[in-house]
């Protein structure tokens, strides 16, 4: 059952349909979006394509699930995790902004393909859906480069734990430490970053534990001394 925030039922077909004589089977697609305007935009684009059969998100029967969001937040990640456990579907993300740290996060959630909303015209959306249905991955070139660089940096850090680089902190961790350095408390950081207070606490605890530091102040000092923020 999708998160209520994302649940906007579609009164459409939920079965495979042939696209016409001699045409391949249509790909069933469910669209998830917390913002109804975002959802309507994507649905209207796909509804016009004979290769696609839109289905009710609540049915959980789609070959392809498209999650449409402005940015990756806790609710988005929770939905992606639930979709990952549905072996019948593969997931694509249509997003407003996505940095390297958030990109790694959604890939860990099982996202097969990513498309920026600014590029999400009818042809690009169809390309995304068909690629996902065919078991392919889709990623903007600049994000692919960032991901490869990020993974490479993590591998180097694993081989030499004493080596310090910007990859010692993820984008999210660095952002939160910067806010700590500005004197913000947990609640204020949560509001600034749109994460829950629990997530903020967990992220900061992970930093201090992983780097073997005593507390947040120690973490900020460590990060500043080593040029991590």
Coordinates of C-alpha atoms in Angstrom, one line a residue, residues 42-224:
X42 CA 3.0 13.2 -16.2
X43 CA -0.2 11.3 -16.5
X44 CA -1.4 13.6 -19.3
X45 CA 1.8 13.2 -21.2
X46 CA 1.8 9.4 -21.0
X47 CA -2.0 9.0 -21.6
X48 CA -1.5 10.1 -25.2
X49 CA 1.0 7.3 -26.0
X50 CA -0.3 3.9 -27.3
X51 CA 2.7 2.1 -25.8
X52 CA 1.6 2.9 -22.3
X53 CA -1.3 1.6 -20.2
X54 CA -1.8 3.7 -17.0
X55 CA -3.0 1.7 -14.0
X56 CA -4.2 2.5 -10.5
X57 CA -1.2 2.9 -8.1
X58 CA -3.1 1.2 -5.3
X59 CA -3.4 -2.0 -7.3
X60 CA 0.4 -2.6 -7.2
X61 CA 0.2 -4.4 -10.5
X62 CA 2.3 -2.0 -12.7
X63 CA 5.4 -3.2 -14.6
X64 CA 6.8 0.3 -14.2
X65 CA 6.3 2.7 -11.2
X66 CA 7.1 6.4 -11.7
X67 CA 7.7 8.5 -8.6
X68 CA 7.4 12.2 -9.4
X69 CA 8.9 14.6 -6.7
X70 CA 10.6 17.9 -6.3
X71 CA 13.4 16.4 -4.2
X72 CA 14.3 13.3 -2.2
X73 CA 12.9 13.5 1.3
X74 CA 12.0 10.9 4.0
X75 CA 8.6 10.2 2.5
X76 CA 10.0 9.7 -1.0
X77 CA 12.6 7.3 0.4
X78 CA 10.0 5.4 2.3
X79 CA 7.9 5.0 -0.8
X80 CA 10.9 3.9 -2.9
X81 CA 11.7 1.2 -0.2
X82 CA 8.2 -0.1 -0.4
X83 CA 8.2 -0.3 -4.2
X84 CA 11.6 -2.0 -4.1
X85 CA 9.9 -4.9 -2.2
X86 CA 7.4 -5.3 -5.0
X87 CA 9.1 -7.8 -7.4
X88 CA 6.5 -7.2 -10.1
X89 CA 7.5 -3.6 -10.7
X90 CA 10.7 -1.6 -11.5
X91 CA 10.9 2.0 -10.4
X92 CA 11.9 5.3 -12.1
X93 CA 12.3 8.7 -10.6
X94 CA 11.2 12.0 -12.2
X95 CA 12.7 14.7 -10.0
X96 CA 13.3 18.4 -9.7
X97 CA 16.7 18.5 -8.1
X98 CA 19.1 15.7 -7.3
X99 CA 22.6 15.9 -6.0
X100 CA 25.3 13.2 -6.0
X101 CA 24.5 12.2 -2.3
X102 CA 20.8 11.9 -3.0
X103 CA 21.4 10.0 -6.2
X104 CA 23.3 7.3 -4.3
X105 CA 20.5 7.2 -1.8
X106 CA 17.8 6.6 -4.4
X107 CA 19.9 4.0 -6.3
X108 CA 20.3 2.2 -3.0
X109 CA 16.4 2.2 -2.8
X110 CA 16.3 0.3 -6.1
X111 CA 15.6 3.1 -8.6
X112 CA 16.4 1.9 -12.1
X113 CA 16.3 5.2 -13.9
X114 CA 16.2 9.0 -13.3
X115 CA 14.9 11.9 -15.4
X116 CA 14.9 15.5 -14.4
X117 CA 11.5 17.1 -14.5
X118 CA 12.7 20.0 -16.6
X119 CA 13.5 17.4 -19.3
X120 CA 10.4 15.3 -18.8
X121 CA 8.5 15.9 -22.1
X122 CA 6.4 13.2 -23.7
X123 CA 9.2 11.6 -25.7
X124 CA 11.6 11.5 -22.7
X125 CA 9.0 10.1 -20.4
X126 CA 8.2 7.4 -22.9
X127 CA 11.9 6.6 -23.4
X128 CA 12.2 6.3 -19.6
X129 CA 9.3 4.0 -19.3
X130 CA 10.3 1.7 -22.1
X131 CA 13.9 1.5 -20.9
X132 CA 12.8 0.6 -17.4
X133 CA 10.4 -2.0 -18.7
X134 CA 13.3 -3.5 -20.8
X135 CA 15.5 -3.8 -17.7
X136 CA 17.7 -0.9 -18.7
X137 CA 19.1 2.0 -16.6
X138 CA 18.7 5.7 -17.5
X139 CA 20.7 8.5 -15.9
X140 CA 21.6 12.0 -17.1
X141 CA 25.2 12.2 -18.2
X142 CA 26.3 14.7 -15.6
X143 CA 24.7 12.7 -12.8
X144 CA 26.4 9.5 -14.0
X145 CA 29.7 11.3 -13.9
X146 CA 29.0 12.5 -10.3
X147 CA 28.0 9.0 -9.2
X148 CA 31.1 7.4 -10.7
X149 CA 33.3 10.0 -9.0
X150 CA 31.5 9.6 -5.7
X151 CA 31.8 5.8 -5.9
X152 CA 35.5 6.0 -6.8
X153 CA 36.1 8.3 -3.8
X154 CA 34.3 6.0 -1.5
X155 CA 36.4 3.1 -2.7
X156 CA 39.6 5.1 -2.2
X157 CA 38.5 5.9 1.3
X158 CA 37.8 2.3 2.0
X159 CA 41.2 1.2 0.8
X160 CA 42.9 4.0 2.8
X161 CA 40.6 4.9 5.8
X162 CA 43.2 7.5 6.9
X163 CA 43.0 9.5 3.7
X164 CA 40.8 12.6 4.0
X165 CA 38.8 13.9 1.0
X166 CA 35.4 15.5 0.4
X167 CA 34.0 12.1 0.0
X168 CA 34.5 11.4 3.7
X169 CA 31.1 13.1 4.1
X170 CA 28.1 12.7 1.9
X171 CA 26.4 15.9 0.6
X172 CA 23.7 15.5 3.2
X173 CA 26.2 15.0 6.0
X174 CA 28.2 18.0 5.0
X175 CA 25.1 20.2 4.7
X176 CA 24.0 19.2 8.2
X177 CA 27.4 19.9 9.7
X178 CA 27.5 23.3 8.1
X179 CA 24.2 24.1 9.7
X180 CA 25.5 22.8 13.1
X181 CA 28.5 25.1 12.6
X182 CA 26.1 28.0 12.2
X183 CA 24.6 27.3 15.6
X184 CA 21.3 25.6 14.5
X185 CA 19.8 23.0 16.7
X186 CA 18.2 19.7 15.6
X187 CA 14.7 21.2 15.0
X188 CA 16.1 24.1 13.0
X189 CA 18.2 21.8 10.9
X190 CA 15.2 19.6 10.2
X191 CA 13.2 22.6 9.0
X192 CA 16.0 23.8 6.8
X193 CA 16.7 20.5 5.2
X194 CA 13.1 19.1 5.1
X195 CA 14.2 16.0 6.9
X196 CA 12.6 14.7 10.2
X197 CA 14.4 15.5 13.5
X198 CA 15.0 11.8 13.9
X199 CA 16.8 11.7 10.6
X200 CA 18.9 14.7 11.5
X201 CA 19.9 13.0 14.8
X202 CA 20.7 9.7 13.0
X203 CA 22.8 11.4 10.4
X204 CA 24.8 13.4 12.9
X205 CA 25.2 10.3 15.1
X206 CA 26.5 8.4 12.1
X207 CA 29.1 11.0 11.4
X208 CA 30.5 11.1 14.9
X209 CA 30.5 7.3 15.1
X210 CA 32.1 6.7 11.8
X211 CA 34.8 9.3 12.3
X212 CA 35.2 8.3 15.9
X213 CA 34.4 11.8 17.3
X214 CA 33.0 12.7 20.7
X215 CA 30.1 15.0 19.8
X216 CA 28.7 17.5 17.2
X217 CA 31.1 20.2 18.2
X218 CA 34.1 17.8 17.7
X219 CA 32.6 16.8 14.3
X220 CA 32.3 20.4 13.2
X221 CA 35.9 21.2 14.3
X222 CA 37.2 18.0 12.6
X223 CA 35.4 18.8 9.3
X224 CA 36.6 22.4 9.3

